Amino acid sequence: MTLKLCTIGGSGHLAYVLRDLPRLPEVEWVGYAPGDEEEREETLAKTASLAKSAGLEVPRFFENWREMLDTQQPDVAAVDSHFARHATIGIETLRRGIHLFLEKPLATEREQLQELRLAYDASGVQLAAMHGLRYAPAFHAAWEAVQAGAIGRIKLMHAQKSYRLGERPAIYRSRDTYGGTIPWVGSHAVDWLLWFAGTEFRSVYAVHSSQDNAGHGDLEMTALCQFRMGGDIQASVSLDYLRPAGAPSHADDRIRIAGTAGIVEVRDGQALLIEADSDGIHTLAPKPQPGIFEDFVRQLRTGESCRISAEESFAVTEACLLARTSADTGQAISFPSQA
Amino acid sequence: MTLKLCTIGGSGHLAYVLRDLPRLPEVEWVGYAPGDEEEREETLAKTASLAKSAGLEVPRFFENWREMLDTQQPDVAAVDSHFARHATIGIETLRRGIHLFLEKPLATEREQLQELRLAYDASGVQLAAMHGLRYAPAFHAAWEAVQAGAIGRIKLMHAQKSYRLGERPAIYRSRDTYGGTIPWVGSHAVDWLLWFAGTEFRSVYAVHSSQDNAGHGDLEMTALCQFRMGGDIQASVSLDYLRPAGAPSHADDRIRIAGTAGIVEVRDGQALLIEADSDGIHTLAPKPQPGIFEDFVRQLRTGESCRISAEESFAVTEACLLARTSADTGQAISFPSQA
């Protein structure tokens, strides 16, 4: 079976796709295009650079992604356009019956997300959001320990994303194009909560602030979210762009998960476990993981879901958008399915 | 100047007082008593044990603390009775014009707290809550770095208290006698927020749960609080009794403080600093600190406040009680002074 692939845009995690391609002889990369005219130079440059790193020839370039989809008739599209275009492009892709590997957040507005959901439900094709951190070895080691019962039932979680700000391009500076720090930075952390808990979000209360953002317009520098989830799980998320330039890495990703019989946490790329009945803190050995796109291609071949199901992909973006609304309004919000 | 001291109860941090006494020749310990008949055996045993550790002779024992205060006419009382009696005993102490070193939370109900506040305002004496963790060397090193401007202006904080549950006595098992995990365990973390931020609490949203508490009645095993503070500061608190028996210590106290120019955090008894313009993570050298009671006695001598002022002592308990109300009701709460 050969799968024809088109890529659209290159502003986020296009690397997830291109770095896996050398291991996927069944995938034929047949074209790339920007998500919009204004993404043209970025898409050309980013695609060329990532292709070179992966030892790949770049395929035919299209100025217009609709024309590319019509001409090349791909089986799968990887969409990594600017934030506010994810849903728009995703909807058209799904309506053409093309499998969709979509950068997160899936949408920057709930109406878009609902429309994307309807298009997905009607499509019969596969969809996954680019929540690549489920494949980070330390996070996966922690998740495996939880699955194996090492900490009993989860009661409390705290997840952290901390980024360097640097100098961000214009799309980060307006809510209309960026969507917000909770949907973008936060979706990783919210995804961990859903992945570890395996239960639904019930309510959220959040705050965020764009003060002291070094001239970055609407961009929120800080945010806190607090979720209630099924199974009496409480979870908080801390997000910021305050990681100093002098820090040893761009991102400081963490999660701490406390259960009825132990605590596991990930920080500094290590997974640490304390169990009820063994002494001290144990470092869990990380194991090599497949690439997320590699796993999604396996899903296309076998029908068995990759680590992030379509259902979860939608749930994470919805949770982020409701958290953003909570932060905008100062109100706690109950999730619709629980109303 | 000699200061006559009476101690009442011995269920919490009486150790803060007795371990400092050998360094305080100006303080004469003239009596001890339980906060109530039901605390008699605990008070006798705990006082004897702590006195022995400190190399002190126990003074005269009184069955009734009111009689003790009338007979011994102390200058200062250290009150470490059961949670729900802190305010009741504190109020009578203040009304007798006795300086008050009071275990936290200062009260378990807001009405009590307001009455205590009125008694304090009318008393002309000094009051401090037993927030001894301000004197823990790593926390103080982090606080000094913040004061010195190492992280710029504070934007985001996350504090954690995690305790082993063990088998707790009856007073922990009823809201009426315990007051709740947010006021008790949480008051340390809430105190750090106030101490580091140096600004007021504006609003709080909190959740807590007493499920899976191994037969401990009302005791909340987990809680999360999210505060907005003055100066655009957002702060979250994570509290739990889920620390496994096999953990290397009873408590896992942490705080992370992110500012406009750096991040400082305390964990595992170490203070770690990342600054904007220096490479990597630096461990701050901890310095020996005075004891909190020693510092309070200095306040009584000099009139200059110890590290936890009366104003802050009241503010921390109020913040905890409002957070508890938020968790009980599911509503975000604005602080009265900001209404």
XYZ file of C-alpha atoms in Angstrom:
678
model
C 0.000 0.000 0.000
C 1.325 3.421 -0.913
C 0.022 6.481 0.914
C 0.296 9.779 -0.878
C 1.114 12.654 1.493
C 0.759 16.406 1.075
C 1.999 18.888 3.662
C 0.411 22.289 4.185
C 2.237 25.067 6.030
C 5.330 24.823 8.176
C 4.962 27.024 11.212
C 4.698 24.371 13.943
C 5.539 20.683 14.140
C 6.069 19.817 10.483
C 9.235 18.163 11.812
C 7.076 15.396 13.332
C 6.182 14.403 9.783
C 9.413 14.879 7.889
C 11.721 13.281 10.439
C 9.615 10.101 10.368
C 9.416 9.852 6.564
C 12.776 8.078 6.070
C 11.363 5.185 8.135
C 8.105 5.104 6.146
C 8.789 3.755 2.643
C 5.044 3.279 2.119
C 4.492 7.053 2.303
C 5.054 9.082 -0.853
C 5.381 12.825 -0.250
C 3.751 14.308 -3.332
C 3.465 18.003 -2.670
C 3.638 20.903 -0.265
C 1.963 24.284 -0.096
C 1.513 27.195 2.287
C -1.716 27.552 4.266
C -2.048 31.042 2.811
C -0.088 33.403 0.600
C 1.410 35.107 3.655
C 2.888 31.760 4.764
C 4.648 31.232 1.410
C 8.233 32.127 2.361
C 8.022 30.481 5.761
C 6.669 27.256 4.260
C 9.344 27.168 1.553
C 12.169 27.806 4.008
C 10.967 25.526 6.819
C 10.131 22.658 4.482
C 13.491 22.898 2.717
C 15.380 22.976 5.987
C 13.516 20.045 7.582
C 13.722 18.003 4.390
C 17.463 18.541 4.278
C 17.851 17.423 7.909
C 15.897 14.270 7.130
C 17.774 13.608 3.877
C 14.616 14.024 1.792
C 14.031 15.547 -1.636
C 11.330 18.214 -1.476
C 8.398 17.386 -3.731
C 6.484 19.739 -6.014
C 5.565 23.088 -4.483
C 2.056 24.475 -4.938
C 1.134 28.097 -4.347
C -2.392 27.018 -3.445
C -3.188 24.081 -1.192
C -6.661 23.539 -2.649
C -5.137 23.147 -6.105
C -2.549 20.768 -4.640
C -5.213 18.562 -3.048
C -7.205 18.514 -6.298
C -4.168 17.764 -8.439
C -2.265 15.301 -6.258
C -5.244 13.536 -4.662
C -3.308 12.625 -1.497
C -4.432 9.952 0.970
C -3.191 11.947 3.930
C -2.529 15.615 4.653
C -0.320 17.051 7.368
C -1.612 20.531 8.163
C 0.713 22.865 10.034
C -0.537 26.266 8.977
C -0.962 29.350 11.156
C -3.082 28.722 14.267
C -6.366 30.227 13.120
C -6.282 28.310 9.814
C -5.946 24.795 11.268
C -9.683 24.221 11.345
C -10.520 25.913 8.039
C -7.972 23.866 6.110
C -8.767 20.752 8.142
C -12.458 20.954 7.269
C -11.788 21.116 3.529
C -9.311 18.277 3.797
C -11.804 16.068 5.616
C -14.566 16.918 3.124
C -12.292 15.600 0.344
C -11.950 12.300 2.217
C -8.280 12.853 3.092
C -6.831 11.537 6.381
C -5.767 14.454 8.545
C -2.706 14.923 10.782
C -3.444 18.337 12.220
C -1.366 20.745 14.279
C -2.906 21.722 17.603
C -4.982 23.432 18.703
C -7.389 21.964 16.171
C -9.244 25.265 16.172
C -8.982 28.653 17.814
C -12.758 29.144 18.154
C -15.393 26.704 19.399
C -17.654 27.224 16.350
C -14.759 26.191 14.095
C -14.088 23.195 16.292
C -17.714 22.081 16.078
C -17.669 22.453 12.306
C -14.443 20.435 12.131
C -16.052 17.788 14.294
C -19.066 17.540 11.987
C -16.776 17.286 8.956
C -14.785 14.547 10.683
C -17.904 12.595 11.686
C -19.144 12.701 8.077
C -15.772 11.876 6.511
C -14.995 8.280 7.368
C -11.288 9.152 7.457
C -8.772 9.275 10.312
C -7.658 12.305 12.311
C -5.010 12.946 14.947
C -3.708 16.137 16.534
C 0.059 16.662 16.762
C 0.368 15.935 20.496
C 3.878 14.649 20.040
C 4.810 14.877 23.721
C 2.921 11.628 24.354
C 5.906 10.086 22.554
C 8.580 11.768 24.699
C 10.352 8.856 26.464
C 10.143 10.225 30.035
C 6.446 11.074 29.727
C 5.726 7.691 28.235
C 7.663 5.931 31.005
C 5.559 7.781 33.587
C 2.364 6.934 31.729
C 3.306 3.261 31.528
C 3.940 3.209 35.287
C 0.502 4.717 35.923
C -1.105 2.195 33.557
C 0.670 -0.612 35.398
C -0.938 0.562 38.654
C 2.256 1.876 40.241
C 0.476 4.841 41.855
C -3.003 3.358 42.302
C -5.867 5.577 41.214
C -4.956 9.129 40.158
C -6.254 11.855 42.493
C -4.219 14.979 41.785
C -2.153 16.273 38.856
C -0.108 19.377 38.148
C 1.347 20.061 34.716
C 3.730 22.813 33.724
C 4.813 24.315 30.415
C 7.364 27.103 30.597
C 8.820 28.603 27.403
C 11.326 31.248 26.520
C 9.572 34.222 24.965
C 12.258 35.479 22.615
C 10.952 37.680 19.813
C 7.792 36.143 18.349
C 6.377 36.899 14.905
C 3.195 38.875 14.326
C 0.809 35.903 14.396
C 1.530 35.434 18.112
C 0.511 38.999 18.886
C -3.180 39.003 18.073
C -5.880 36.795 19.601
C -7.404 36.443 16.107
C -4.313 34.802 14.655
C -2.749 33.241 17.786
C -5.786 31.916 19.626
C -4.179 32.342 23.026
C -1.549 30.818 25.263
C -3.979 28.360 26.864
C -4.983 26.777 23.515
C -1.478 26.761 22.093
C 1.056 26.223 24.899
C -1.590 24.753 27.178
C -2.844 22.086 24.820
C 0.237 19.951 25.529
C -0.373 20.077 29.256
C -4.124 19.579 28.919
C -3.414 16.615 26.656
C -1.236 15.025 29.353
C -4.067 15.385 31.858
C -6.483 13.597 29.549
C -3.928 10.948 28.592
C -2.925 10.096 32.156
C -6.398 10.365 33.682
C -8.304 8.534 30.983
C -11.444 10.305 32.232
C -13.365 13.317 30.986
C -13.048 16.996 31.878
C -15.948 18.188 34.030
C -15.207 21.824 34.833
C -12.498 24.415 34.523
C -11.485 27.699 36.096
C -8.615 29.636 34.576
C -6.797 32.960 34.652
C -4.340 34.486 32.199
C -2.550 37.758 31.673
C -0.845 39.510 28.785
C 0.868 42.111 30.928
C 4.675 42.436 30.726
C 4.821 40.672 27.353
C 7.589 42.815 25.857
C 5.397 44.329 23.175
C 3.733 41.084 22.085
C 0.216 42.526 21.827
C -2.469 40.109 23.048
C -0.064 37.265 23.862
C -0.691 35.957 27.364
C 2.583 35.574 29.276
C 1.061 33.524 32.090
C -1.945 31.324 32.674
C -3.260 28.952 35.305
C -6.041 26.410 34.761
C -7.754 24.202 37.284
C -9.796 21.243 36.079
C -12.126 18.804 37.753
C -12.157 15.506 35.911
C -14.107 12.282 36.163
C -13.070 9.849 38.900
C -12.632 12.621 41.498
C -9.453 13.835 39.807
C -8.319 17.433 40.319
C -5.739 18.886 37.973
C -3.935 22.184 37.612
C -1.878 23.595 34.787
C 0.739 26.359 34.920
C 1.785 28.061 31.678
C 4.290 30.799 31.092
C 6.681 32.436 28.653
C 8.953 33.458 31.528
C 11.743 30.932 31.065
C 14.896 33.031 31.145
C 17.214 33.240 28.158
C 19.950 31.805 30.388
C 17.973 28.614 31.125
C 19.540 25.345 29.992
C 16.713 24.577 27.524
C 13.866 26.276 25.651
C 11.073 24.498 27.500
C 10.606 23.280 31.059
C 7.945 20.582 30.731
C 6.746 18.880 33.879
C 3.950 16.822 35.299
C 3.337 15.471 38.787
C 0.678 12.820 39.297
C -0.328 11.761 42.797
C -2.420 8.642 43.260
C -3.818 6.521 46.039
C -0.666 4.378 46.112
C 2.206 6.486 44.821
C 3.418 9.579 43.017
C 5.098 9.828 39.637
C 6.527 12.935 38.105
C 8.408 14.047 35.029
C 10.873 16.904 35.127
C 14.212 17.643 33.478
C 13.443 14.847 31.017
C 13.336 12.232 33.764
C 10.456 10.180 35.152
C 10.577 9.728 38.940
C 8.429 7.290 40.898
C 7.676 6.951 44.596
C 5.610 3.900 45.433
C 3.653 3.140 48.580
C 5.687 0.143 49.600
C 9.197 0.663 48.288
C 11.786 2.988 49.733
C 12.877 6.194 48.097
C 12.554 7.717 44.659
C 13.165 5.608 41.571
C 14.087 6.903 38.131
C 12.136 5.079 35.444
C 14.180 3.939 32.485
C 13.025 5.717 29.335
C 12.494 3.567 26.266
C 12.805 4.616 22.610
C 9.414 5.584 21.224
C 8.015 5.600 17.699
C 7.471 8.939 16.016
C 3.937 10.317 16.268
C 3.527 10.494 12.486
C 4.944 6.992 12.147
C 2.301 5.873 14.644
C -0.456 7.722 12.763
C 0.592 6.004 9.522
C 0.352 2.679 11.388
C -3.198 3.721 12.328
C -3.975 4.364 8.652
C -2.680 0.888 7.763
C -4.209 -1.079 10.625
C -7.188 1.012 11.739
C -5.918 0.788 15.310
C -5.664 4.240 16.871
C -2.322 5.926 17.427
C -1.634 7.231 20.925
C -3.901 10.236 20.459
C -7.356 9.307 19.204
C -9.559 11.675 17.223
C -11.928 11.794 20.203
C -9.115 12.930 22.485
C -7.808 15.370 19.885
C -11.187 17.117 19.902
C -11.537 16.910 23.692
C -8.164 18.587 24.318
C -8.901 21.552 22.064
C -12.384 21.915 23.540
C -10.958 21.875 27.074
C -8.437 24.563 26.110
C -11.029 26.795 24.485
C -13.354 26.520 27.494
C -10.430 27.286 29.807
C -9.667 30.357 27.715
C -13.295 31.467 28.029
C -13.081 30.976 31.785
C -9.965 33.143 31.915
C -11.599 35.792 29.724
C -14.773 35.917 31.807
C -13.578 35.076 35.329
C -16.249 32.358 35.578
C -15.848 28.653 36.321
C -17.253 26.634 33.411
C -18.891 23.211 33.415
C -18.233 21.094 30.369
C -21.225 20.747 28.034
C -21.444 16.966 28.111
C -21.770 17.174 31.896
C -24.335 19.975 31.955
C 13.498 42.634 80.861
C 12.025 39.274 81.762
C 9.110 37.927 79.748
C 6.871 35.420 81.458
C 5.642 32.721 79.075
C 2.749 30.282 79.350
C 2.117 27.553 76.786
C -1.339 26.190 76.038
C -1.815 22.872 74.265
C 0.729 20.831 72.376
C -0.820 19.405 69.239
C 1.059 21.410 66.597
C 4.224 23.466 66.581
C 4.922 23.850 70.297
C 8.427 22.792 69.260
C 8.935 26.223 67.664
C 8.697 27.678 71.163
C 10.520 25.158 73.291
C 13.482 24.614 70.983
C 14.188 28.362 70.989
C 13.912 28.801 74.775
C 17.507 27.777 75.599
C 18.665 30.749 73.500
C 16.240 33.130 75.234
C 17.395 33.729 78.819
C 15.014 36.684 79.063
C 12.012 34.371 78.723
C 10.758 32.615 81.830
C 8.430 29.688 81.135
C 6.001 29.850 84.046
C 3.278 27.391 83.237
C 1.584 25.103 80.756
C -1.941 23.833 80.351
C -4.114 21.965 77.859
C -6.503 23.879 75.623
C -9.272 21.649 76.945
C -9.686 18.665 79.242
C -9.570 16.312 76.246
C -6.104 17.637 75.375
C -4.729 16.924 78.853
C -2.726 13.752 78.165
C -1.451 14.980 74.800
C -0.321 18.269 76.296
C 1.454 16.568 79.199
C 3.230 14.071 76.963
C 4.161 16.452 74.140
C 5.374 19.171 76.496
C 7.474 16.719 78.493
C 9.012 15.236 75.382
C 9.839 18.588 73.744
C 11.168 20.028 77.000
C 13.449 17.045 77.398
C 14.784 17.461 73.853
C 15.518 21.118 74.562
C 17.073 20.387 77.978
C 14.370 22.351 79.804
C 12.635 21.778 83.106
C 8.860 21.720 82.672
C 7.161 24.450 84.707
C 4.000 24.154 86.750
C 1.129 22.330 85.052
C -2.382 23.780 85.196
C -5.515 21.806 84.428
C -7.202 24.996 83.267
C -5.545 27.588 81.058
C -7.771 30.433 82.265
C -6.688 29.758 85.823
C -3.078 29.629 84.630
C -3.325 33.001 82.916
C -4.957 34.529 86.023
C -2.440 33.026 88.405
C 0.801 33.400 86.432
C 0.019 36.694 84.677
C 2.276 35.877 81.692
C 3.522 38.516 79.240
C 3.251 36.134 76.314
C 1.221 33.013 75.550
C 2.035 30.371 72.969
C -1.248 28.738 71.977
C -1.051 25.382 70.228
C -4.387 23.842 71.072
C -6.682 21.855 68.789
C -7.494 23.689 65.537
C -10.981 24.926 66.359
C -9.836 26.343 69.721
C -7.051 28.590 68.418
C -9.320 31.600 68.053
C -11.350 31.075 71.247
C -8.264 30.837 73.424
C -6.515 33.541 71.424
C -9.353 35.997 71.998
C -9.288 35.524 75.773
C -5.527 35.851 75.785
C -5.623 39.107 73.863
C -8.370 40.476 76.113
C -6.070 39.935 79.075
C -3.379 41.998 77.314
C -1.069 39.048 76.741
C 1.138 38.885 73.613
C 0.045 35.976 71.459
C 2.080 33.443 69.472
C -0.712 31.459 67.878
C -0.735 28.213 65.916
C -2.257 28.490 62.445
C -4.855 28.662 61.129
C -5.721 31.470 63.526
C -9.355 30.390 63.278
C -11.390 27.722 61.559
C -14.415 29.977 60.900
C -14.485 33.520 59.547
C -16.710 34.801 62.369
C -14.086 33.604 64.880
C -11.358 35.228 62.829
C -13.189 38.549 62.796
C -13.719 38.366 66.546
C -10.028 37.589 67.039
C -9.158 40.538 64.841
C -11.337 42.875 66.895
C -9.754 41.562 70.090
C -6.295 42.094 68.621
C -7.079 45.623 67.452
C -8.332 46.517 70.929
C -5.488 44.825 72.777
C -2.362 46.849 72.089
C -0.310 43.642 72.263
C 1.641 41.721 69.616
C 0.492 38.706 67.631
C 2.137 36.314 65.176
C 0.972 33.071 63.602
C 3.317 30.071 63.670
C 4.341 30.239 60.009
C 7.704 28.741 60.779
C 8.515 27.836 57.183
C 9.474 31.455 56.514
C 12.529 30.554 58.580
C 13.451 27.405 56.598
C 16.866 28.206 55.086
C 16.071 27.254 51.470
C 12.813 29.219 51.459
C 14.519 32.203 52.998
C 17.355 32.049 50.435
C 14.770 32.097 47.639
C 12.924 34.981 49.280
C 16.142 36.970 49.662
C 16.934 36.452 45.974
C 13.476 37.743 45.038
C 13.892 40.740 47.343
C 17.255 41.454 45.735
C 15.537 41.634 42.344
C 17.043 38.426 40.944
C 13.821 37.491 39.119
C 12.412 40.954 38.434
C 8.729 41.387 39.238
C 6.828 38.242 40.251
C 4.195 37.100 37.725
C 3.420 33.461 38.502
C 3.771 31.194 41.538
C 3.014 27.559 42.297
C 3.317 26.174 45.813
C 3.028 22.566 46.902
C 2.493 20.849 50.233
C 2.387 17.060 50.167
C 2.149 15.075 53.408
C 2.031 11.457 54.396
C -1.422 10.599 55.729
C -0.557 7.899 58.242
C -3.242 7.325 60.862
C -4.553 10.656 62.122
C -6.358 11.221 65.416
C -10.058 12.025 65.675
C -9.688 15.811 65.512
C -8.562 15.535 61.887
C -11.684 13.656 60.914
C -14.399 16.247 61.431
C -14.675 19.658 59.786
C -15.804 21.066 63.142
C -12.573 20.159 64.881
C -10.131 20.097 61.944
C -11.251 23.082 59.904
C -10.104 21.555 56.638
C -6.982 20.759 54.673
C -6.879 24.155 52.958
C -6.764 26.107 56.257
C -4.368 23.713 57.942
C -1.949 22.268 55.379
C -2.654 25.069 52.942
C -1.876 27.929 55.271
C 1.866 27.307 54.876
C 1.632 27.522 51.106
C -0.731 30.495 51.175
C 1.663 32.201 53.567
C 4.540 31.740 51.108
C 2.462 33.386 48.376
C 1.802 36.413 50.558
C 5.385 36.564 51.785
C 6.973 36.382 48.342
C 4.426 38.552 46.533
C 4.120 41.255 49.156
C 0.746 42.140 47.596
C -2.820 41.357 48.598
C -5.078 38.464 47.616
C -7.813 39.539 45.204
C -9.758 36.396 44.336
C -9.643 32.649 44.789
C -11.073 29.555 43.192
C -10.474 26.217 44.880
C -11.469 22.560 44.839
C -10.965 19.841 47.440
C -12.006 16.262 47.990
C -12.250 13.919 50.949
C -12.640 10.785 48.853
C -10.167 7.910 49.353
C -9.108 9.187 52.780
C -8.740 5.771 54.426
C -11.578 6.287 56.874
C -10.595 9.808 57.937
C -14.129 11.223 57.831
C -14.272 14.786 56.503
C -10.509 15.140 55.990
C -9.765 16.402 52.482
C -7.007 14.340 50.847
C -6.456 16.772 47.992
C -7.034 20.427 47.234
C -6.105 22.973 44.595
C -6.374 26.741 44.994
C -5.869 29.441 42.415
C -5.369 33.027 43.550
C -5.221 36.342 41.785
C -3.084 38.778 43.713
C -2.231 42.446 43.402
C 0.424 43.386 40.835
C -0.978 41.013 38.195
C 0.323 37.977 40.092
C -1.333 34.587 39.560
C -0.674 31.831 42.053
C -1.722 28.224 42.455
C -1.447 25.865 45.389
C -1.486 22.059 45.370
C -2.176 20.224 48.632
C -2.328 16.526 49.328
C -1.943 13.758 51.897
C -0.814 11.363 49.169
C 2.909 11.258 49.917
C 3.710 7.549 50.030
C 4.992 5.891 53.176
C 8.128 4.934 51.229
C 8.973 8.581 50.434
C 12.276 9.887 51.788
C 10.596 12.479 54.047
C 7.241 13.299 55.641
C 6.611 16.447 53.632
C 7.405 17.540 50.087
C 7.355 21.334 50.283
C 7.933 23.285 47.103
C 7.474 26.661 45.545
C 8.252 27.957 42.059
C 8.228 31.691 41.431
C 8.519 33.039 37.905
C 9.224 36.714 37.369
C 9.914 39.125 34.563
C 13.666 38.467 34.799
C 14.157 35.009 36.246
C 12.733 31.993 38.039
C 13.488 30.755 41.527
C 12.231 27.574 43.073
C 12.559 25.565 46.250
C 12.352 21.795 46.242
C 14.092 19.004 48.115
C 15.296 21.608 50.605
C 17.252 23.483 47.935
C 16.732 26.902 46.405
C 17.427 27.032 42.657
C 17.728 30.214 40.623
C 17.702 30.875 36.886
C 18.429 34.471 35.991
C 17.806 36.278 32.723
C 21.411 36.984 31.965
C 23.473 34.222 33.537
C 23.798 30.714 32.207
C 22.217 27.693 33.804
C 20.672 26.927 37.169
C 22.342 28.110 40.368
C 21.834 26.655 43.814
C 21.495 29.397 46.408
C 23.534 28.887 49.532
C 21.207 28.496 52.528
C 22.087 30.518 55.620
C 21.287 29.679 59.240
C 18.062 31.387 60.318
C 16.788 32.460 63.720
C 13.920 30.492 65.229
C 10.467 31.967 64.658
C 9.743 32.252 68.380
C 13.159 33.785 68.951
C 12.248 36.340 66.280
C 8.849 36.984 67.878
C 10.526 37.590 71.237
C 12.809 40.076 69.487
C 9.628 41.777 68.226
C 8.325 41.968 71.813
C 11.584 43.581 72.914
C 12.089 45.970 70.002
C 8.603 46.489 68.577
C 9.953 45.661 65.119
C 7.854 42.958 63.489
C 9.126 39.426 63.159
C 8.986 37.895 59.676
C 5.240 37.323 59.885
C 3.334 40.426 60.897
C -0.038 40.326 62.620
C -1.580 41.785 59.463
C -0.173 38.940 57.366
C -1.158 36.359 59.983
C -4.776 37.457 59.648
C -4.583 37.729 55.854
C -3.291 34.165 55.453
C -6.054 32.629 57.550
C -8.685 34.722 55.806
C -7.350 33.646 52.395
C -7.487 30.004 53.461
C -11.026 30.260 54.812
C -12.253 31.967 51.638
C -10.510 29.316 49.544
C -12.279 26.647 51.607
C -15.613 28.358 50.968
C -14.820 28.439 47.251
C -14.083 24.712 47.303
C -17.264 24.014 49.281
C -19.466 26.049 46.948
C -17.738 25.730 43.548
C -17.747 29.523 43.184
C -14.846 31.883 42.609
C -14.666 34.404 45.456
C -13.461 38.001 45.427
C -11.765 39.171 48.582
C -13.842 41.547 50.703
C -11.353 44.406 50.743
C -11.406 44.372 46.937
C -15.197 44.113 46.568
